[in-house]
PDB file of C-alpha atoms in Angstrom:
ATOM      1  CA  ASN Z   1      -0.346 -19.059   9.997  1.00  0.00           C
ATOM      2  CA  ALA Z   2       2.924 -17.525   8.972  1.00  0.00           C
ATOM      3  CA  GLY Z   3       1.244 -14.631   6.900  1.00  0.00           C
ATOM      4  CA  VAL Z   4       3.570 -13.255   4.571  1.00  0.00           C
ATOM      5  CA  THR Z   5       7.160 -14.016   4.538  1.00  0.00           C
ATOM      6  CA  GLN Z   6       9.765 -11.970   3.649  1.00  0.00           C
ATOM      7  CA  THR Z   7      13.924 -12.494   3.631  1.00  0.00           C
ATOM      8  CA  PRO Z   8      15.994 -11.419   4.465  1.00  0.00           C
ATOM      9  CA  LYS Z   9      15.606  -7.960   6.490  1.00  0.00           C
ATOM     10  CA  PHE Z  10      18.552  -6.398   5.964  1.00  0.00           C
ATOM     11  CA  GLN Z  11      21.170  -6.374   3.016  1.00  0.00           C
ATOM     12  CA  VAL Z  12      23.792  -4.383   2.027  1.00  0.00           C
ATOM     13  CA  LEU Z  13      24.864  -5.024  -1.693  1.00  0.00           C
ATOM     14  CA  LYS Z  14      27.705  -3.219  -3.785  1.00  0.00           C
ATOM     15  CA  THR Z  15      26.833  -1.963  -6.861  1.00  0.00           C
ATOM     16  CA  GLY Z  16      26.391  -4.233  -9.848  1.00  0.00           C
ATOM     17  CA  GLN Z  17      25.677  -6.764  -7.576  1.00  0.00           C
ATOM     18  CA  SER Z  18      22.478  -9.090  -7.861  1.00  0.00           C
ATOM     19  CA  MET Z  19      20.337 -10.359  -5.826  1.00  0.00           C
ATOM     20  CA  THR Z  20      16.502 -11.745  -4.894  1.00  0.00           C
ATOM     21  CA  LEU Z  21      14.077 -10.672  -1.999  1.00  0.00           C
ATOM     22  CA  GLN Z  22      12.093 -13.652  -1.376  1.00  0.00           C
ATOM     23  CA  CYS Z  23       8.471 -13.750  -0.214  1.00  0.00           C
ATOM     24  CA  ALA Z  24       6.194 -16.563   0.647  1.00  0.00           C
ATOM     25  CA  GLN Z  25       2.692 -16.306   1.612  1.00  0.00           C
ATOM     26  CA  ASP Z  26       1.055 -19.774   3.265  1.00  0.00           C
ATOM     27  CA  MET Z  27      -3.152 -17.988   2.474  1.00  0.00           C
ATOM     28  CA  ASN Z  28      -3.692 -19.138  -0.398  1.00  0.00           C
ATOM     29  CA  HIS Z  29      -3.411 -15.952  -1.788  1.00  0.00           C
ATOM     30  CA  GLU Z  30      -4.168 -14.977  -6.180  1.00  0.00           C
ATOM     31  CA  TYR Z  31      -2.771 -12.182  -5.322  1.00  0.00           C
ATOM     32  CA  MET Z  32       0.856 -10.845  -4.840  1.00  0.00           C
ATOM     33  CA  SER Z  33       2.628  -7.494  -5.457  1.00  0.00           C
ATOM     34  CA  TRP Z  34       5.724  -6.088  -4.764  1.00  0.00           C
ATOM     35  CA  TYR Z  35       6.537  -2.146  -3.138  1.00  0.00           C
ATOM     36  CA  ARG Z  36       9.263  -0.728  -2.234  1.00  0.00           C
ATOM     37  CA  GLN Z  37       8.834   2.852   0.015  1.00  0.00           C
ATOM     38  CA  ASP Z  38      11.050   6.139  -0.221  1.00  0.00           C
ATOM     39  CA  PRO Z  39      10.542   9.205   2.163  1.00  0.00           C
ATOM     40  CA  GLY Z  40       7.973  11.307   0.525  1.00  0.00           C
ATOM     41  CA  MET Z  41       6.913   9.027  -2.211  1.00  0.00           C
ATOM     42  CA  GLY Z  42       4.770   6.732  -0.525  1.00  0.00           C
ATOM     43  CA  LEU Z  43       4.350   3.089  -1.351  1.00  0.00           C
ATOM     44  CA  ARG Z  44       4.807   2.200  -4.392  1.00  0.00           C
ATOM     45  CA  LEU Z  45       4.314  -0.640  -7.132  1.00  0.00           C
ATOM     46  CA  ILE Z  46       7.063  -2.205  -8.626  1.00  0.00           C
ATOM     47  CA  HIS Z  47       5.500  -5.779  -9.778  1.00  0.00           C
ATOM     48  CA  TYR Z  48       2.133  -7.759  -9.150  1.00  0.00           C
ATOM     49  CA  SER Z  49       0.748 -10.628  -9.739  1.00  0.00           C
ATOM     50  CA  VAL Z  50      -2.755 -11.834  -9.807  1.00  0.00           C
ATOM     51  CA  GLY Z  51      -2.013 -15.810 -10.017  1.00  0.00           C
ATOM     52  CA  ALA Z  52       0.658 -18.208 -10.941  1.00  0.00           C
ATOM     53  CA  GLY Z  53       2.058 -17.744 -14.026  1.00  0.00           C
ATOM     54  CA  ILE Z  54       1.140 -14.684 -14.344  1.00  0.00           C
ATOM     55  CA  THR Z  55       2.919 -11.462 -13.485  1.00  0.00           C
ATOM     56  CA  ASP Z  56       2.725  -7.419 -14.347  1.00  0.00           C
ATOM     57  CA  GLN Z  57       4.640  -4.179 -14.349  1.00  0.00           C
ATOM     58  CA  GLY Z  58       3.849  -1.707 -11.791  1.00  0.00           C
ATOM     59  CA  GLU Z  59       4.402   2.183 -11.463  1.00  0.00           C
ATOM     60  CA  VAL Z  60       8.492   1.817 -10.817  1.00  0.00           C
ATOM     61  CA  PRO Z  61       9.387  -1.728 -12.441  1.00  0.00           C
ATOM     62  CA  ASN Z  62      12.975  -0.929 -14.252  1.00  0.00           C
ATOM     63  CA  GLY Z  63      15.417  -3.123 -12.950  1.00  0.00           C
ATOM     64  CA  TYR Z  64      13.674  -5.214 -11.137  1.00  0.00           C
ATOM     65  CA  ASN Z  65      12.686  -9.228 -11.775  1.00  0.00           C
ATOM     66  CA  VAL Z  66       9.859 -10.836 -10.966  1.00  0.00           C
ATOM     67  CA  SER Z  67       8.515 -15.018 -11.936  1.00  0.00           C
ATOM     68  CA  ARG Z  68       4.925 -16.721 -10.105  1.00  0.00           C
ATOM     69  CA  SER Z  69       5.742 -20.767 -10.218  1.00  0.00           C
ATOM     70  CA  THR Z  70       3.692 -21.328  -7.271  1.00  0.00           C
ATOM     71  CA  THR Z  71       0.918 -19.266  -5.340  1.00  0.00           C
ATOM     72  CA  GLU Z  72       2.954 -19.398  -2.246  1.00  0.00           C
ATOM     73  CA  ASP Z  73       6.482 -18.216  -3.570  1.00  0.00           C
ATOM     74  CA  PHE Z  74       6.596 -14.230  -5.562  1.00  0.00           C
ATOM     75  CA  PRO Z  75      10.638 -13.704  -5.847  1.00  0.00           C
ATOM     76  CA  LEU Z  76      11.875 -10.131  -6.510  1.00  0.00           C
ATOM     77  CA  ARG Z  77      15.246 -10.195  -8.212  1.00  0.00           C
ATOM     78  CA  LEU Z  78      17.695  -7.487  -8.359  1.00  0.00           C
ATOM     79  CA  LEU Z  79      19.231  -7.961 -11.449  1.00  0.00           C
ATOM     80  CA  SER Z  80      22.410  -5.489 -11.500  1.00  0.00           C
ATOM     81  CA  ALA Z  81      21.647  -3.335  -8.394  1.00  0.00           C
ATOM     82  CA  ALA Z  82      22.365   0.463  -8.137  1.00  0.00           C
ATOM     83  CA  PRO Z  83      22.605   3.368  -5.305  1.00  0.00           C
ATOM     84  CA  SER Z  84      18.578   4.243  -6.833  1.00  0.00           C
ATOM     85  CA  GLN Z  85      17.268   1.035  -5.596  1.00  0.00           C
ATOM     86  CA  THR Z  86      18.301   1.517  -2.142  1.00  0.00           C
ATOM     87  CA  SER Z  87      14.828   1.033  -0.241  1.00  0.00           C
ATOM     88  CA  VAL Z  88      12.609  -0.885   1.970  1.00  0.00           C
ATOM     89  CA  TYR Z  89      10.834  -3.443  -0.107  1.00  0.00           C
ATOM     90  CA  PHE Z  90       7.607  -4.622   1.200  1.00  0.00           C
ATOM     91  CA  CYS Z  91       5.664  -8.350   0.065  1.00  0.00           C
ATOM     92  CA  ALA Z  92       2.226  -8.433   0.294  1.00  0.00           C
ATOM     93  CA  SER Z  93      -0.930 -10.774  -1.148  1.00  0.00           C
ATOM     94  CA  SER Z  94      -5.175 -10.786  -0.608  1.00  0.00           C
ATOM     95  CA  SER Z  95      -6.711 -13.240  -2.218  1.00  0.00           C
ATOM     96  CA  TRP Z  96      -8.252 -11.822  -5.870  1.00  0.00           C
ATOM     97  CA  THR Z  97     -11.076 -13.822  -7.630  1.00  0.00           C
ATOM     98  CA  GLY Z  98     -10.794 -11.498 -11.011  1.00  0.00           C
ATOM     99  CA  SER Z  99     -12.766  -8.367 -11.144  1.00  0.00           C
ATOM    100  CA  GLY Z 100     -15.585  -8.993  -9.320  1.00  0.00           C
ATOM    101  CA  GLY Z 101     -12.976  -9.380  -5.795  1.00  0.00           C
ATOM    102  CA  ALA Z 102     -11.274  -7.649  -4.052  1.00  0.00           C
ATOM    103  CA  ASN Z 103      -9.448  -7.934  -0.539  1.00  0.00           C
ATOM    104  CA  VAL Z 104      -7.207  -6.596   2.288  1.00  0.00           C
ATOM    105  CA  LEU Z 105      -3.792  -7.086   1.214  1.00  0.00           C
ATOM    106  CA  THR Z 106      -1.563  -9.108   4.305  1.00  0.00           C
ATOM    107  CA  PHE Z 107       1.929  -7.345   3.895  1.00  0.00           C
ATOM    108  CA  GLY Z 108       5.447  -8.794   5.087  1.00  0.00           C
ATOM    109  CA  ALA Z 109       7.429  -7.106   7.334  1.00  0.00           C
ATOM    110  CA  GLY Z 110       9.518  -5.439   4.854  1.00  0.00           C
ATOM    111  CA  SER Z 111      13.095  -5.979   3.695  1.00  0.00           C
ATOM    112  CA  ARG Z 112      15.534  -2.975   3.900  1.00  0.00           C
ATOM    113  CA  LEU Z 113      18.025  -2.989   1.017  1.00  0.00           C
ATOM    114  CA  THR Z 114      21.282  -0.811   0.950  1.00  0.00           C
ATOM    115  CA  VAL Z 115      23.276  -0.781  -2.417  1.00  0.00           C
ATOM    116  CA  LEU Z 116      26.366   1.477  -1.809  1.00  0.00           C
TER     117      LEU Z 116
ATOM    118  CA  ALA E   1      -3.933   5.444 -15.930  1.00  0.00           C
ATOM    119  CA  GLN E   2      -5.364   5.837 -12.110  1.00  0.00           C
ATOM    120  CA  LYS E   3      -4.192   8.105  -9.820  1.00  0.00           C
ATOM    121  CA  VAL E   4      -3.662   8.332  -5.747  1.00  0.00           C
ATOM    122  CA  THR E   5      -2.800  12.538  -4.514  1.00  0.00           C
ATOM    123  CA  GLN E   6      -2.627  12.890  -0.668  1.00  0.00           C
ATOM    124  CA  ALA E   7      -1.743  16.727  -0.849  1.00  0.00           C
ATOM    125  CA  GLN E   8      -1.565  16.887   2.576  1.00  0.00           C
ATOM    126  CA  THR E   9       2.632  15.873   3.367  1.00  0.00           C
ATOM    127  CA  GLU E  10       2.521  16.669   7.223  1.00  0.00           C
ATOM    128  CA  ILE E  11      -0.383  17.888   9.484  1.00  0.00           C
ATOM    129  CA  SER E  12       1.024  18.686  13.200  1.00  0.00           C
ATOM    130  CA  VAL E  13      -2.434  19.016  15.604  1.00  0.00           C
ATOM    131  CA  VAL E  14      -2.890  18.423  19.505  1.00  0.00           C
ATOM    132  CA  GLU E  15      -4.529  16.004  21.534  1.00  0.00           C
ATOM    133  CA  LYS E  16      -8.224  16.475  21.103  1.00  0.00           C
ATOM    134  CA  GLU E  17      -8.331  18.263  17.976  1.00  0.00           C
ATOM    135  CA  ASP E  18     -10.784  17.168  14.747  1.00  0.00           C
ATOM    136  CA  VAL E  19      -8.073  15.891  11.908  1.00  0.00           C
ATOM    137  CA  THR E  20      -9.022  15.252   7.736  1.00  0.00           C
ATOM    138  CA  LEU E  21      -6.415  13.093   6.025  1.00  0.00           C
ATOM    139  CA  ASP E  22      -7.244  14.471   2.417  1.00  0.00           C
ATOM    140  CA  CYS E  23      -7.527  11.533  -0.885  1.00  0.00           C
ATOM    141  CA  VAL E  24      -8.228  12.193  -4.410  1.00  0.00           C
ATOM    142  CA  TYR E  25      -8.164   9.862  -6.567  1.00  0.00           C
ATOM    143  CA  GLU E  26      -8.434   9.763 -10.910  1.00  0.00           C
ATOM    144  CA  THR E  27      -9.302   6.965 -12.969  1.00  0.00           C
ATOM    145  CA  ARG E  28     -11.893   6.194 -15.743  1.00  0.00           C
ATOM    146  CA  ASP E  29     -12.440   2.296 -14.343  1.00  0.00           C
ATOM    147  CA  THR E  30     -16.412   1.882 -13.005  1.00  0.00           C
ATOM    148  CA  THR E  31     -15.120  -0.808 -10.273  1.00  0.00           C
ATOM    149  CA  TYR E  32     -12.896  -0.293  -7.845  1.00  0.00           C
ATOM    150  CA  TYR E  33     -11.353  -0.107  -4.948  1.00  0.00           C
ATOM    151  CA  LEU E  34     -10.335   2.255  -1.926  1.00  0.00           C
ATOM    152  CA  PHE E  35      -8.346   1.798   0.745  1.00  0.00           C
ATOM    153  CA  TRP E  36      -6.725   3.282   4.055  1.00  0.00           C
ATOM    154  CA  TYR E  37      -3.379   2.011   5.586  1.00  0.00           C
ATOM    155  CA  LYS E  38      -1.585   3.159   8.816  1.00  0.00           C
ATOM    156  CA  GLN E  39       1.686   2.754   9.379  1.00  0.00           C
ATOM    157  CA  PRO E  40       3.363   3.585  12.836  1.00  0.00           C
ATOM    158  CA  PRO E  41       6.712   4.433  13.780  1.00  0.00           C
ATOM    159  CA  SER E  42       7.162   0.635  14.365  1.00  0.00           C
ATOM    160  CA  GLY E  43       6.666   0.585  10.141  1.00  0.00           C
ATOM    161  CA  GLU E  44       4.274  -2.291  10.151  1.00  0.00           C
ATOM    162  CA  LEU E  45       1.459  -1.203   7.516  1.00  0.00           C
ATOM    163  CA  VAL E  46      -1.912  -1.712   9.121  1.00  0.00           C
ATOM    164  CA  PHE E  47      -5.391  -2.143   6.959  1.00  0.00           C
ATOM    165  CA  LEU E  48      -7.996   0.642   8.051  1.00  0.00           C
ATOM    166  CA  ILE E  49     -10.730   0.450   5.558  1.00  0.00           C
ATOM    167  CA  ARG E  50     -12.441  -0.903   2.010  1.00  0.00           C
ATOM    168  CA  ARG E  51     -14.878   1.020  -0.253  1.00  0.00           C
ATOM    169  CA  ASN E  52     -15.683  -0.281  -3.268  1.00  0.00           C
ATOM    170  CA  SER E  53     -16.870   2.069  -6.048  1.00  0.00           C
ATOM    171  CA  PHE E  54     -21.062   1.240  -5.680  1.00  0.00           C
ATOM    172  CA  ASP E  55     -21.150   1.819  -1.951  1.00  0.00           C
ATOM    173  CA  GLU E  56     -20.682   5.652  -1.517  1.00  0.00           C
ATOM    174  CA  GLN E  57     -22.064   5.675   2.331  1.00  0.00           C
ATOM    175  CA  ASN E  58     -19.702   6.912   4.653  1.00  0.00           C
ATOM    176  CA  GLU E  59     -18.974   5.064   8.078  1.00  0.00           C
ATOM    177  CA  ILE E  60     -17.687   5.219  11.209  1.00  0.00           C
ATOM    178  CA  SER E  61     -15.679   2.955  13.599  1.00  0.00           C
ATOM    179  CA  GLY E  62     -14.717   4.829  16.952  1.00  0.00           C
ATOM    180  CA  ARG E  63     -13.153   7.806  16.413  1.00  0.00           C
ATOM    181  CA  TYR E  64     -12.921   7.169  12.858  1.00  0.00           C
ATOM    182  CA  SER E  65     -14.443   8.305   9.760  1.00  0.00           C
ATOM    183  CA  TRP E  66     -14.675   8.427   6.323  1.00  0.00           C
ATOM    184  CA  ASN E  67     -16.357  10.256   3.657  1.00  0.00           C
ATOM    185  CA  PHE E  68     -15.924   8.514  -0.299  1.00  0.00           C
ATOM    186  CA  GLN E  69     -17.752  11.211  -2.381  1.00  0.00           C
ATOM    187  CA  LYS E  70     -17.691  10.086  -6.511  1.00  0.00           C
ATOM    188  CA  SER E  71     -18.759  13.198  -7.477  1.00  0.00           C
ATOM    189  CA  THR E  72     -15.404  14.651  -5.926  1.00  0.00           C
ATOM    190  CA  SER E  73     -13.470  11.444  -6.367  1.00  0.00           C
ATOM    191  CA  SER E  74     -12.325  11.245  -2.809  1.00  0.00           C
ATOM    192  CA  PHE E  75     -12.290   9.474  -0.052  1.00  0.00           C
ATOM    193  CA  ASN E  76     -11.645  11.643   2.983  1.00  0.00           C
ATOM    194  CA  PHE E  77     -10.752  10.289   6.282  1.00  0.00           C
ATOM    195  CA  THR E  78     -11.383  11.967   9.763  1.00  0.00           C
ATOM    196  CA  ILE E  79     -10.337  11.149  13.664  1.00  0.00           C
ATOM    197  CA  THR E  80     -12.057  12.859  16.264  1.00  0.00           C
ATOM    198  CA  ALA E  81     -10.464  13.728  19.217  1.00  0.00           C
ATOM    199  CA  SER E  82      -7.017  12.627  18.365  1.00  0.00           C
ATOM    200  CA  GLN E  83      -5.275  10.396  20.635  1.00  0.00           C
ATOM    201  CA  VAL E  84      -0.769  10.563  20.766  1.00  0.00           C
ATOM    202  CA  VAL E  85      -1.143   6.595  19.464  1.00  0.00           C
ATOM    203  CA  ASP E  86      -2.379   7.651  15.822  1.00  0.00           C
ATOM    204  CA  SER E  87       0.356   9.527  15.595  1.00  0.00           C
ATOM    205  CA  ALA E  88       1.371   7.626  12.043  1.00  0.00           C
ATOM    206  CA  VAL E  89       2.026   7.665   8.439  1.00  0.00           C
ATOM    207  CA  TYR E  90      -1.573   7.223   7.067  1.00  0.00           C
ATOM    208  CA  PHE E  91      -1.679   6.022   2.966  1.00  0.00           C
ATOM    209  CA  CYS E  92      -4.720   6.367   1.049  1.00  0.00           C
ATOM    210  CA  ALA E  93      -4.921   3.398  -1.751  1.00  0.00           C
ATOM    211  CA  PHE E  94      -6.735   2.734  -4.750  1.00  0.00           C
ATOM    212  CA  LEU E  95      -7.378  -1.066  -6.734  1.00  0.00           C
ATOM    213  CA  SER E  96      -8.910  -1.755 -10.027  1.00  0.00           C
ATOM    214  CA  GLY E  97     -10.824  -3.913 -10.427  1.00  0.00           C
ATOM    215  CA  ASN E  98     -10.146  -4.402 -14.455  1.00  0.00           C
ATOM    216  CA  THR E  99      -6.384  -4.855 -13.585  1.00  0.00           C
ATOM    217  CA  GLY E 100      -5.770  -5.276 -10.119  1.00  0.00           C
ATOM    218  CA  LYS E 101      -3.071  -2.921 -10.017  1.00  0.00           C
ATOM    219  CA  LEU E 102      -3.234  -1.486  -6.224  1.00  0.00           C
ATOM    220  CA  ILE E 103      -1.383   1.877  -5.938  1.00  0.00           C
ATOM    221  CA  PHE E 104      -0.617   3.680  -2.900  1.00  0.00           C
ATOM    222  CA  GLY E 105      -0.535   7.470  -2.567  1.00  0.00           C
ATOM    223  CA  GLN E 106       2.279   9.574  -1.264  1.00  0.00           C
ATOM    224  CA  GLY E 107       1.180   9.433   2.208  1.00  0.00           C
ATOM    225  CA  THR E 108      -0.043  11.832   4.980  1.00  0.00           C
ATOM    226  CA  THR E 109       2.375  11.950   8.477  1.00  0.00           C
ATOM    227  CA  LEU E 110      -0.013  12.817  11.509  1.00  0.00           C
ATOM    228  CA  GLN E 111       1.459  13.768  14.306  1.00  0.00           C
ATOM    229  CA  VAL E 112      -0.370  13.695  17.381  1.00  0.00           C
ATOM    230  CA  LYS E 113       0.928  16.204  20.291  1.00  0.00           C
ATOM    231  CA  PRO E 114       0.006  15.855  23.521  1.00  0.00           C
TER     232      PRO E 114
END
């Protein structure tokens, strides 16, 4: 099993450019999410999804878009990159069965993004 | 809104000392889950433990133990006889049983010196 695969691992962008961070999981997990990690700020939730066709905002959604057209994929789009979006991004997934279920997140290896 | 607070930003101990990492959460949910994750210098995130809101039993796993107290909204993590390999950033996390939103505390950096 590949688990959670994030691409690219490293990316440098110029201010105003757009890009998509890809996230794919092969565990048939319902729940997928994106976090950014900044020094002293911990992991902050950007967007999450509890199933295909369902997405919701996390703590810091501004400047990011997501969609969930399939169970496997949960891409994160930066529409117009800003230096404040320089960070390490983690995608994670877990099984989720609504109010009765919760499972352990499986994290991707992270994507380091630098916006100049 | 839910919130997770790890008030200790950095802790430094000498090997073999015991150390407790604090985690306090805020919520109005009755169903929720609490987690601890470890992030070693290599950067990956490693799951340590999960607790649901209906299970206040403390847990011990080797040198690790967890104390969950709903009365004080705390889920503290103790490492007994710390080792250099325990040096890492430790995150406490909260999952709402209603919304599915999983949020993390700011993390505590633990340095264990030989």
